[in-house]
Short mmCIF file of C-alpha atoms and ligand atoms in Angstrom, two decimals:
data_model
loop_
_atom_site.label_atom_id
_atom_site.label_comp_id
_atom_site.label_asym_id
_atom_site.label_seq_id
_atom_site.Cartn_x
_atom_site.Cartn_y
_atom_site.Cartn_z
CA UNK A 1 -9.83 -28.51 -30.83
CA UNK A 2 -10.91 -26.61 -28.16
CA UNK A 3 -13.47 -23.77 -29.01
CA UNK A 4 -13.09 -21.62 -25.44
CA UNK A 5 -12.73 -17.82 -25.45
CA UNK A 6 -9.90 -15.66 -23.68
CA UNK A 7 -11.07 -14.39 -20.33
CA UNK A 8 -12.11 -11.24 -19.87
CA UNK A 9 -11.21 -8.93 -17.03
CA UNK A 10 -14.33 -9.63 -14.70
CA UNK A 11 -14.10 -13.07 -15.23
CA UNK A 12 -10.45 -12.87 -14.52
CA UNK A 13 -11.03 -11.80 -11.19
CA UNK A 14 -13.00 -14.15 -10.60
CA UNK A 15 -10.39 -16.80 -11.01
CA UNK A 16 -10.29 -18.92 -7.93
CA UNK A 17 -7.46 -18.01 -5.24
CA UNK A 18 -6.62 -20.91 -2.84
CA UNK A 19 -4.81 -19.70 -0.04
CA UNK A 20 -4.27 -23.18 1.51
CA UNK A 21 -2.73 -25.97 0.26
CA UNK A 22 -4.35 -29.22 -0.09
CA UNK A 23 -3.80 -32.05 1.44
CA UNK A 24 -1.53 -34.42 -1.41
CA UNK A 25 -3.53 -35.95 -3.68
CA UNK A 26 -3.33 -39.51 -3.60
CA UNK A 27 -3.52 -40.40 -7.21
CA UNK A 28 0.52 -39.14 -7.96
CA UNK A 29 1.35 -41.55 -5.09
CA UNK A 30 -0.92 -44.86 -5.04
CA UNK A 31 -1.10 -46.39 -8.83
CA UNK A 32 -4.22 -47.22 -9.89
CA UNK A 33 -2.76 -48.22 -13.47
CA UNK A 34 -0.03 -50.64 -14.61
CA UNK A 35 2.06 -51.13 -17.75
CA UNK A 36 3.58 -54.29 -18.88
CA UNK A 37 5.66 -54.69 -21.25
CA UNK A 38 6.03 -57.50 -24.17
CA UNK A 39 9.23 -56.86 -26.13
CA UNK A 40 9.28 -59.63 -28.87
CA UNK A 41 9.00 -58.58 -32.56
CA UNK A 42 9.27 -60.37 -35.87
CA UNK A 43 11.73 -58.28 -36.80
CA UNK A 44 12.41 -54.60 -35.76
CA UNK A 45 10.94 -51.57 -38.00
CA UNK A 46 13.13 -49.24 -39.16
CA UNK A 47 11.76 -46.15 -37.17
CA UNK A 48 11.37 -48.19 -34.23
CA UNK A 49 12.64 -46.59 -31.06
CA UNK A 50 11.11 -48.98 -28.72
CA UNK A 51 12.35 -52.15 -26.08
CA UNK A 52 11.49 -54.30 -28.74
CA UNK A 53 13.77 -57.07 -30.22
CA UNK A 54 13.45 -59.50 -32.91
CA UNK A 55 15.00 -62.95 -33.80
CA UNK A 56 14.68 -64.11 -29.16
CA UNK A 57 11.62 -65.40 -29.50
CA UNK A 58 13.40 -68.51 -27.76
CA UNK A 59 13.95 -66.27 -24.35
CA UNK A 60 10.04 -65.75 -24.14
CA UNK A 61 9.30 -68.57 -21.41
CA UNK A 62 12.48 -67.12 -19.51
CA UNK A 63 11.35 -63.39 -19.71
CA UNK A 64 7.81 -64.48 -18.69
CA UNK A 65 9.10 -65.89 -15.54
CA UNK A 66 11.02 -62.92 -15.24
CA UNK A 67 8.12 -60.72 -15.19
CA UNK A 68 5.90 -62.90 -12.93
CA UNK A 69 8.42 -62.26 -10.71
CA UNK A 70 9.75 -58.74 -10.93
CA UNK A 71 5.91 -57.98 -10.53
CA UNK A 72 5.28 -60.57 -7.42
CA UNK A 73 8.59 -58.55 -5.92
CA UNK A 74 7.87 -55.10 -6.20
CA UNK A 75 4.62 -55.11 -4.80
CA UNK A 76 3.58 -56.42 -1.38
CA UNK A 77 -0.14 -57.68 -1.87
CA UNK A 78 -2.43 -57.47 -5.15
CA UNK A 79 -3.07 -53.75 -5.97
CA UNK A 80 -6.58 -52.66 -7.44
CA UNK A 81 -5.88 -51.42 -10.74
CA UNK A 82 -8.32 -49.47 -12.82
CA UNK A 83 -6.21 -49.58 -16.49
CA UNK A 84 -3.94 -51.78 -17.58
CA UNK A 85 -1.63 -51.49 -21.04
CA UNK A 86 0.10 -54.08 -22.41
CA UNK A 87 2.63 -52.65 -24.79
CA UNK A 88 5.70 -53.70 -26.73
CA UNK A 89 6.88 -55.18 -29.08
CA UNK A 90 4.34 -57.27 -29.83
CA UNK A 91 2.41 -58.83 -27.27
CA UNK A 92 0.53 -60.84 -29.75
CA UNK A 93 3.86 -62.19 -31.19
CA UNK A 94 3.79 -64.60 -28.37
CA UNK A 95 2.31 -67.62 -29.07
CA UNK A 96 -0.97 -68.56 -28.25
CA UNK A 97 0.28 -70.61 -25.03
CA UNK A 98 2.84 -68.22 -24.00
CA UNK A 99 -0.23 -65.19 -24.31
CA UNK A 100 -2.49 -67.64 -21.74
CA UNK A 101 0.32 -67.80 -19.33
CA UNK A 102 0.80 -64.04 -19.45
CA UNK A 103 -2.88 -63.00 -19.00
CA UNK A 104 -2.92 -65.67 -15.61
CA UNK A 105 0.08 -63.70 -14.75
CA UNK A 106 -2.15 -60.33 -15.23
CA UNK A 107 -4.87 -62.12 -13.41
CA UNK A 108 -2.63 -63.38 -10.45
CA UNK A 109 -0.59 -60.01 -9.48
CA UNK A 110 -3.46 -57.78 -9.60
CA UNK A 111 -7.08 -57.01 -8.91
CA UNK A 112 -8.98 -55.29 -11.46
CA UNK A 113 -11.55 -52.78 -10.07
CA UNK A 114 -15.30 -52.58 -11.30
CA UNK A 115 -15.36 -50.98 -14.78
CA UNK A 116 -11.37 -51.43 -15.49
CA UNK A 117 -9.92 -50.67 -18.91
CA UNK A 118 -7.28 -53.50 -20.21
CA UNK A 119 -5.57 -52.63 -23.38
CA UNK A 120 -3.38 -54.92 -25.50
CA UNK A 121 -1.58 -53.83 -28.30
CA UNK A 122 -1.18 -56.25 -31.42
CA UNK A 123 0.54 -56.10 -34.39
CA UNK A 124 -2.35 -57.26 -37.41
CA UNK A 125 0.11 -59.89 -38.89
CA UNK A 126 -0.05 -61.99 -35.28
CA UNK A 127 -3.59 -61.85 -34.24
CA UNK A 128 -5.53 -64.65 -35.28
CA UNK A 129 -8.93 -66.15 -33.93
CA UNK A 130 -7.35 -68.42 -30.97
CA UNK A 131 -5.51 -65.40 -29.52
CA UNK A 132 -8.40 -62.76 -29.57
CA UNK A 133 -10.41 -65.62 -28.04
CA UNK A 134 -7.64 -66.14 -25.39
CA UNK A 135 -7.76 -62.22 -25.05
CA UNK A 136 -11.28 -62.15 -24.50
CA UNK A 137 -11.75 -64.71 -22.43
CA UNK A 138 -9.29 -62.95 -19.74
CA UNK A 139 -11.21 -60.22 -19.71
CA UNK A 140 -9.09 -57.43 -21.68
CA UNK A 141 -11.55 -55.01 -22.81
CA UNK A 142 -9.07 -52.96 -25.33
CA UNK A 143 -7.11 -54.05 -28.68
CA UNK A 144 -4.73 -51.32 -29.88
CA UNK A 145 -3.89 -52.39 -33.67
CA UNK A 146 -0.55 -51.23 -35.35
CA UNK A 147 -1.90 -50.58 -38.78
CA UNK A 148 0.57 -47.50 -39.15
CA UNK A 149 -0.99 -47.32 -43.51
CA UNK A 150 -3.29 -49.05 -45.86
CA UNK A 151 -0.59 -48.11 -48.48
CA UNK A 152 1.66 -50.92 -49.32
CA UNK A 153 4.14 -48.56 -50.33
CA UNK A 154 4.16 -46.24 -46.65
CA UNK A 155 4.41 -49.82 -45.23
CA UNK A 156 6.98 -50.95 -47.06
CA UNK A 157 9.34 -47.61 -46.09
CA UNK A 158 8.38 -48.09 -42.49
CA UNK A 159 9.18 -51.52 -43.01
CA UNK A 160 6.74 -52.92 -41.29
CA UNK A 161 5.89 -56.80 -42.17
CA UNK A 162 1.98 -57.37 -42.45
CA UNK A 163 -0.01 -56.01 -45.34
CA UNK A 164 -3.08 -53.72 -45.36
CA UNK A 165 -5.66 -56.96 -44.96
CA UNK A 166 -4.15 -58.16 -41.83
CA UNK A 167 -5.35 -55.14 -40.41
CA UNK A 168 -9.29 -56.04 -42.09
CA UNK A 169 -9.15 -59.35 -40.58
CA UNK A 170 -7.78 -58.17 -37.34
CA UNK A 171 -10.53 -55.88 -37.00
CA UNK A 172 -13.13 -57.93 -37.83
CA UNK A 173 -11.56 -60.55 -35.45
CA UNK A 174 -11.28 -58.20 -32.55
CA UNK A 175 -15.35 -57.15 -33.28
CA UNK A 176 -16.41 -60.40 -33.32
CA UNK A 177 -15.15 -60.66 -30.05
CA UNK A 178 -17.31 -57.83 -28.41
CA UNK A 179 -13.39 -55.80 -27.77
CA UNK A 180 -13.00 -52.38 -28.45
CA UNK A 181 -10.54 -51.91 -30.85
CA UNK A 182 -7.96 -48.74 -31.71
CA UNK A 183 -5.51 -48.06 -34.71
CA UNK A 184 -2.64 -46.55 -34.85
CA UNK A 185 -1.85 -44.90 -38.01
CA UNK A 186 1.57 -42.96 -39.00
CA UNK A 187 1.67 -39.83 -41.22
CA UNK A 188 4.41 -38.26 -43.20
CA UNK A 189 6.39 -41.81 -44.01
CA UNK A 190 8.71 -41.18 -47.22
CA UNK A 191 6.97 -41.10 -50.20
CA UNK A 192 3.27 -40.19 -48.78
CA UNK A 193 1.72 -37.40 -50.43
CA UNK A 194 -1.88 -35.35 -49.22
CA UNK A 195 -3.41 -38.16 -51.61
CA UNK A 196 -2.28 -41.32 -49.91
CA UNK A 197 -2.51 -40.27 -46.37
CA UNK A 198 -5.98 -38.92 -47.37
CA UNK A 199 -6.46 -42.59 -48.66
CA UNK A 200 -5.40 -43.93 -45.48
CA UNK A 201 -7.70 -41.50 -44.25
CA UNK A 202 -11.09 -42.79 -45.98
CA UNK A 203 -9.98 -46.58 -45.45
CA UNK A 204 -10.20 -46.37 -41.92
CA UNK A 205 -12.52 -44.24 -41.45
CA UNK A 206 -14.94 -46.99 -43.55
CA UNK A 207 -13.67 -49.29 -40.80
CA UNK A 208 -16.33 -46.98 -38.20
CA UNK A 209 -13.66 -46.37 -35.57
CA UNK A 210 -13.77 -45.59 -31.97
CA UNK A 211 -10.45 -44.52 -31.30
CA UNK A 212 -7.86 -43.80 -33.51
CA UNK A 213 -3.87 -42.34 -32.63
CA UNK A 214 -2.47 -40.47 -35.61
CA UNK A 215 1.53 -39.81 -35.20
CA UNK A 216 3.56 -37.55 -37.41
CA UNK A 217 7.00 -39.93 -38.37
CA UNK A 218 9.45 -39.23 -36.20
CA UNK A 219 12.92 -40.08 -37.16
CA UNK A 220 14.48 -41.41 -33.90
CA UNK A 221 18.22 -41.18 -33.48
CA UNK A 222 19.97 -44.75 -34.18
CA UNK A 223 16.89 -45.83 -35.73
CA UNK A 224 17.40 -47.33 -39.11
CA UNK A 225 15.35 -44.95 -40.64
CA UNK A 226 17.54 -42.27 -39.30
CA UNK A 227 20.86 -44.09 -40.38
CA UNK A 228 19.26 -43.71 -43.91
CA UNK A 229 17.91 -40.47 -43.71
CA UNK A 230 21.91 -39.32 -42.41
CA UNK A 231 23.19 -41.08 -45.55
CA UNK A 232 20.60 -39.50 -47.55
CA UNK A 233 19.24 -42.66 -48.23
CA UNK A 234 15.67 -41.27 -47.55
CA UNK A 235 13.89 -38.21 -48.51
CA UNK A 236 11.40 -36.67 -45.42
CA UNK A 237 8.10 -35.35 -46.79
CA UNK A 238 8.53 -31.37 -46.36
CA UNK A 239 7.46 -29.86 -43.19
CA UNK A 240 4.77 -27.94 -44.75
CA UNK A 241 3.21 -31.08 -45.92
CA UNK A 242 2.94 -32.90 -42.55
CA UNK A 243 1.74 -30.11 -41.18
CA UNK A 244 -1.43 -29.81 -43.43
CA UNK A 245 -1.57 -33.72 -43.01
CA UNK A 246 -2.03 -33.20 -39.61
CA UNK A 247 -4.62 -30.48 -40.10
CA UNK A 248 -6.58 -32.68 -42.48
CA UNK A 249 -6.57 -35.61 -39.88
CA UNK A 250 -8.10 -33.27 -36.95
CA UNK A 251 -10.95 -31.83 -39.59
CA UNK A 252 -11.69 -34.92 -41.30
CA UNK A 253 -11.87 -36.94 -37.74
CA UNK A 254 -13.87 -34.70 -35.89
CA UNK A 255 -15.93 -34.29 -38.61
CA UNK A 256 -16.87 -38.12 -38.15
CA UNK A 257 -16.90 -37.96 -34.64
CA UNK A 258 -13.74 -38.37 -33.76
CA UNK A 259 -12.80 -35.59 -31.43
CA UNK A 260 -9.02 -35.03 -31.01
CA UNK A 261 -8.87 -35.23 -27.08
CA UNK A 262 -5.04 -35.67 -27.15
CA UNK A 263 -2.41 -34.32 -29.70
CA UNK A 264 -2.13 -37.02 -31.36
CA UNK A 265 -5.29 -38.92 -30.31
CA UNK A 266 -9.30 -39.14 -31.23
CA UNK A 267 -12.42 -40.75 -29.80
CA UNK A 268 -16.05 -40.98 -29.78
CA UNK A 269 -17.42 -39.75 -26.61
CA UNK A 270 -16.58 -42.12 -23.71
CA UNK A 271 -14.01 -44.08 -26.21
CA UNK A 272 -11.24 -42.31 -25.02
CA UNK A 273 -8.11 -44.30 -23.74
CA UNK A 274 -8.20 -44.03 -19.67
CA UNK A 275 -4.83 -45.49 -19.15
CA UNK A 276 -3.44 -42.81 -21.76
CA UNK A 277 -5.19 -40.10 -19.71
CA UNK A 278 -3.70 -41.43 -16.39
CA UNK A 279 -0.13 -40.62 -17.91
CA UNK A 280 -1.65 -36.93 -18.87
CA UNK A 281 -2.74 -36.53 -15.40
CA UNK A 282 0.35 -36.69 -14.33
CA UNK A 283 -0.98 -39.78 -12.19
CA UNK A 284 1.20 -42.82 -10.40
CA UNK A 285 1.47 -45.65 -12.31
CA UNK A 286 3.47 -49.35 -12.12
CA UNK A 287 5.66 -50.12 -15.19
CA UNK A 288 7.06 -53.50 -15.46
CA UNK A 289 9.04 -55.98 -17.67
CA UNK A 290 11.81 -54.68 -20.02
CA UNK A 291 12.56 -50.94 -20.76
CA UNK A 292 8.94 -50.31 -18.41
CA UNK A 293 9.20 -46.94 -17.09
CA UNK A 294 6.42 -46.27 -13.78
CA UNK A 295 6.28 -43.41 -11.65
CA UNK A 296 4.80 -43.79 -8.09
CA UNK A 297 5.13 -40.95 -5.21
CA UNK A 298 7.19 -38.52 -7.58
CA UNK A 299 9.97 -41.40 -8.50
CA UNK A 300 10.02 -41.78 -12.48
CA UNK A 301 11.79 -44.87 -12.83
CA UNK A 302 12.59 -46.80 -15.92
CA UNK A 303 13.85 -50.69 -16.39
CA UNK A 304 17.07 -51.67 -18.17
CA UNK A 305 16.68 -52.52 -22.07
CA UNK A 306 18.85 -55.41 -22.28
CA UNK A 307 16.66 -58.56 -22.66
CA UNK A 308 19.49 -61.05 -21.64
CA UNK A 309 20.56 -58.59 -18.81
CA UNK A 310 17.25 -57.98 -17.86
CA UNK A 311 16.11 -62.27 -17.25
CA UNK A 312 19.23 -62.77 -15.35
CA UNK A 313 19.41 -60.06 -12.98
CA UNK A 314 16.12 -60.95 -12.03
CA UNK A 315 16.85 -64.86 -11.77
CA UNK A 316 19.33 -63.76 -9.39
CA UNK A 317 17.31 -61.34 -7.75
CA UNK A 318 18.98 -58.34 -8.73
CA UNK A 319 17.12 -55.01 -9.07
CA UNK A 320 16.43 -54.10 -13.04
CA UNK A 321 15.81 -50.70 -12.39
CA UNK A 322 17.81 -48.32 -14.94
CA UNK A 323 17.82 -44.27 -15.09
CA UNK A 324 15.36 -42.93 -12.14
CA UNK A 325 14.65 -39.37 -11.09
CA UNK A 326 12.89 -38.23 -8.08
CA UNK A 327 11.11 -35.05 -8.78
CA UNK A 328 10.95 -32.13 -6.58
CA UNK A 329 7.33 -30.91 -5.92
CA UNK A 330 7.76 -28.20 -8.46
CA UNK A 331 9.55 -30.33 -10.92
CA UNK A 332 6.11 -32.83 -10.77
CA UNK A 333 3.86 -29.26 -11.00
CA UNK A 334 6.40 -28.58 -14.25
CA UNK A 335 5.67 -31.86 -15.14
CA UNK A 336 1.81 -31.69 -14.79
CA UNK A 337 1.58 -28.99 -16.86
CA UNK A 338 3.40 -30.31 -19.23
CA UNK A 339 1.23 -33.22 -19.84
CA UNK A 340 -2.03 -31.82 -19.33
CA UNK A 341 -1.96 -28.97 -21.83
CA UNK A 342 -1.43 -31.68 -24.79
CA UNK A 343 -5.02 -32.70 -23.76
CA UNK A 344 -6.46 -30.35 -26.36
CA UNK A 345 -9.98 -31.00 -25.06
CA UNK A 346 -9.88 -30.73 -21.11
CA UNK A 347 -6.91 -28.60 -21.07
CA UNK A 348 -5.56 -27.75 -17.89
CA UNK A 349 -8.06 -26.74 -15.28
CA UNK A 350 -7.00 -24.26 -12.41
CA UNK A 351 -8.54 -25.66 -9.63
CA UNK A 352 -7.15 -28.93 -10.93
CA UNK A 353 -4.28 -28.61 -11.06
CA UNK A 354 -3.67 -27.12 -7.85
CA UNK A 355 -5.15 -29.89 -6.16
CA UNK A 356 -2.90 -32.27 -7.82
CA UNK A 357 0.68 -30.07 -7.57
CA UNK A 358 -0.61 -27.78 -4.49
CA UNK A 359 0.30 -24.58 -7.19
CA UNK A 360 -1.36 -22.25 -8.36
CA UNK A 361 -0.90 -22.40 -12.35
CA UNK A 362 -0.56 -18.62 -12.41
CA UNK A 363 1.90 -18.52 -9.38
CA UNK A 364 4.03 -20.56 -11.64
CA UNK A 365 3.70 -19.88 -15.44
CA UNK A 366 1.85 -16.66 -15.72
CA UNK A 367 4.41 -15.21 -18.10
CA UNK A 368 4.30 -18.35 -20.52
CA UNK A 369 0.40 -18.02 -20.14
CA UNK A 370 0.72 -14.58 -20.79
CA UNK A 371 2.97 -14.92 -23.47
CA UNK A 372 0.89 -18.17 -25.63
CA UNK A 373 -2.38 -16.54 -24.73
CA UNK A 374 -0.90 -12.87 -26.56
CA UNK A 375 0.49 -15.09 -29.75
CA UNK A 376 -2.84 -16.75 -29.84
CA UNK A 377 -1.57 -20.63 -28.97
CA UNK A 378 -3.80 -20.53 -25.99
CA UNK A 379 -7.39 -20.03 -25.08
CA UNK A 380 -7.83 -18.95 -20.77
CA UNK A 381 -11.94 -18.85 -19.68
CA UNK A 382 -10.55 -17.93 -16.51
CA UNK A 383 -10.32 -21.32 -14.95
CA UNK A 384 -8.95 -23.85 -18.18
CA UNK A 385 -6.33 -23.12 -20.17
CA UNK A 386 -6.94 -24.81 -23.65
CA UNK A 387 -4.58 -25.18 -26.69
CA UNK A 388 -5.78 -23.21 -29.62
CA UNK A 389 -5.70 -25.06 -33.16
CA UNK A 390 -2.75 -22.81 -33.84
CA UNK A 391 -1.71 -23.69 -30.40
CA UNK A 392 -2.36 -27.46 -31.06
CA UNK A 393 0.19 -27.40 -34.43
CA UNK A 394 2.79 -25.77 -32.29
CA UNK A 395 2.36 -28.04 -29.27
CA UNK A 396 5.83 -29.40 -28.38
CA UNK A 397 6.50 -25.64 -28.24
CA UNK A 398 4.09 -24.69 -25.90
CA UNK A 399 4.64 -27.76 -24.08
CA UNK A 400 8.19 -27.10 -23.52
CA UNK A 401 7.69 -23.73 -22.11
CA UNK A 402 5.93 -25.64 -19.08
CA UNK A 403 9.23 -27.46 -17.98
CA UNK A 404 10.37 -24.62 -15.97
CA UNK A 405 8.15 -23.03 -13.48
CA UNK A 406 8.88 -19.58 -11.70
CA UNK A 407 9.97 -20.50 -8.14
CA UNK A 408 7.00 -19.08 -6.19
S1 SF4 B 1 6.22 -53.91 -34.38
FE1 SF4 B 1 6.25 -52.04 -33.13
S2 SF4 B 1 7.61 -52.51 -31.41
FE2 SF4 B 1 7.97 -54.08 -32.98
S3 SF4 B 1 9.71 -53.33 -34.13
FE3 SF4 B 1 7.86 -52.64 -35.20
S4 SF4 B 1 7.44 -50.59 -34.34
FE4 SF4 B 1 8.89 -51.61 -32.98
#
């Protein structure tokens, strides 16, 4: 939560006024981060909106290949990379042969630069001593556990398959290992109340965290979930009850140390997940394997979802690109704004953001500015504009009203 005042007039004046653009900043063109993507699952979660299948654990050799190469084609020498994310699925559901291949893969296509952040996210029913030791030895630096609840019964409606002490041993695994570790925890699943989610709450914050990513349920559409939630199969928690769960998670974090840096995420001090704060920035990065979106020189681009599809066109060396968009320069200054202001503790700086987009924020949202700073969802110093905590529970909102920016 950011504590910065409105401006006053003087200092408004004093708001820097660039009357040259820069020259482009090279971190929306040249990546400096990659995501890969591991799509295998033990079976698929009923809110689960993800590339993620379950039951082809058999095509796992084949879509390794696949990705060696798609990766070995786009690019034409080994790019320095500063982050890394390996998401999914379930990376760890491979086994612990198939998870050696995949980090020589990692280590073959790129170069990691001095410093470099490599996350891997694992699902605490798969990760077992051999494959945190295989993780480690690699050189990941990052382990992103999907706890989602320590209630049996909020795990159960998610239907998710490991139980609260998977998530005990993973940790202490993952520890043991000298990683740095994350959860990721889910509020507002059917039948949570203020007194289980404050449960879940005081179990992991006994588990001393570093980084933790709260996220409100969301019922995707064609989920299963949301095929029983349409048949009335399921009953949401009320609005005004996720709400105050949220409010409860940024008080009770922060007041552990856990400062909410991102709408939905919290860190210690220097904790905070670079590779996440790359896609804030608004910054180029490389997305490969199935359903991978990237975005490099103003393309977004995102990869076909069909496993099958997506290991033969490759085999045959077909492109796997899907939907892809190249943005104008003021739909990437839209976009920029867009994703910085969820970054509830940097906000979006002026002079930063005009030497990413080559705008000048006011040029091209002082109305919405105007209008969220008058309702009281954002704070303006003069040179960072900051979501308020009323600001931060209405974020989509404010968000939203960043998508369109006055032609200057
Ligand atoms: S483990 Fe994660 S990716 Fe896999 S089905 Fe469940 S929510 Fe989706």
């Amino acid at each position: 939560m950011t504590t910065a005042r409105p401006a006053s007039d003087s200092e408004r004046s004093s708001i820097p006024v660039f009357d040259q653009r820069p020259a482009e900043h090279p971190s929306w063109i040249v990546p400096r981060s990659a995501y890969l993507h591991i799509p295998f699952c033990a079976h698929k979660c009923g809110y689960c909106d993800f590339a993620s299948v379950a039951g082809q654990d058999d095509l796992a050799d084949a879509y390794l290949d696949a990705l060696r190469h798609e990766i070995r084609r786009s690019l034409d020498d080994l790019p320095s990379l500063d982050t890394i994310f390996v998401g999914g699925g379930t990376p760890t559901r491979l086994s612990a042969l198939q998870l050696e291949r995949f980090c020589d893969i990692v280590r073959d296509t790129f170069r990691l630069l001095p410093g470099y952040e490599w996350t891997i996210e694992a699902n605490p029913g798969t990760l077992d001593r051999d494959k945190v030791a295989i993780l480690a030895r690699h050189g990941v630096t990052r382990v992103s556990l999907g706890a989602q609840s320590f209630d049996s019964d909020a795990l159960a409606a998610l239907e998710r398959n490991h139980a609260p002490r998977d998530v005990f041993r993973s940790v202490e695994l993952v520890r043991e290992a000298g990683l740095k570790w994350s959860l990721d925890l889910i509020f507002g699943a059917p039948g949570s109340s203020t007194r289980t989610w404050n449960s879940d709450l005081d179990t992991v914050l006994g588990l001393a965290p570093y980084h933790l990513s709260c996220y409100g349920l969301v019922y995707e559409k064609g989920t299963e979930l949301w095929k029983r939630l349409q048949a009335g199969l399921v009953e949401p928690v009320d609005e005004d009850l996720e709400a105050s769960m949220y409010e409860t998670t940024i008080d009770r974090l922060s007041a552990a140390g856990l400062d909410q840096y991102e709408i939905s995420n919290y860190a210690k001090s220097g904790f905070e997940c670079r590779h996440n704060l790359v896609y804030w920035r608004n910054d180029a990065y490389y997305g490969f394997g199935l359903g991978a979106a990237r975005y490099v020189a103003g393309l977004r681009a995102t990869n076909i979802r069909d496993l099958p599809g997506y290991i033969r066109r490759i085999e045959r060396g077909e492109d796997v690109t899907g939907p892809s968009e190249r943005l104008s320069p003021l739909e990437r200054a839209g976009e920029t704004a867009t994703l910085m202001i969820r970054r509830t503790s940097i906000g979006i700086g002026r002079a930063d953001f005009f030497i990413r987009t080559g705008f000048e924020l006011d040029a091209l949202f002082g109305p919405v500015l105007r209008k969220h700073e008058s309702n009281g969802l954002i704070s303006d110093d003069g040179h960072t504009i900051h979501l308020t905590r009323k600001g931060i529970m209405l974020a989509d909102c404010v968000a939203a009203d960043f998508t369109e920016p006055i032609q200057p």
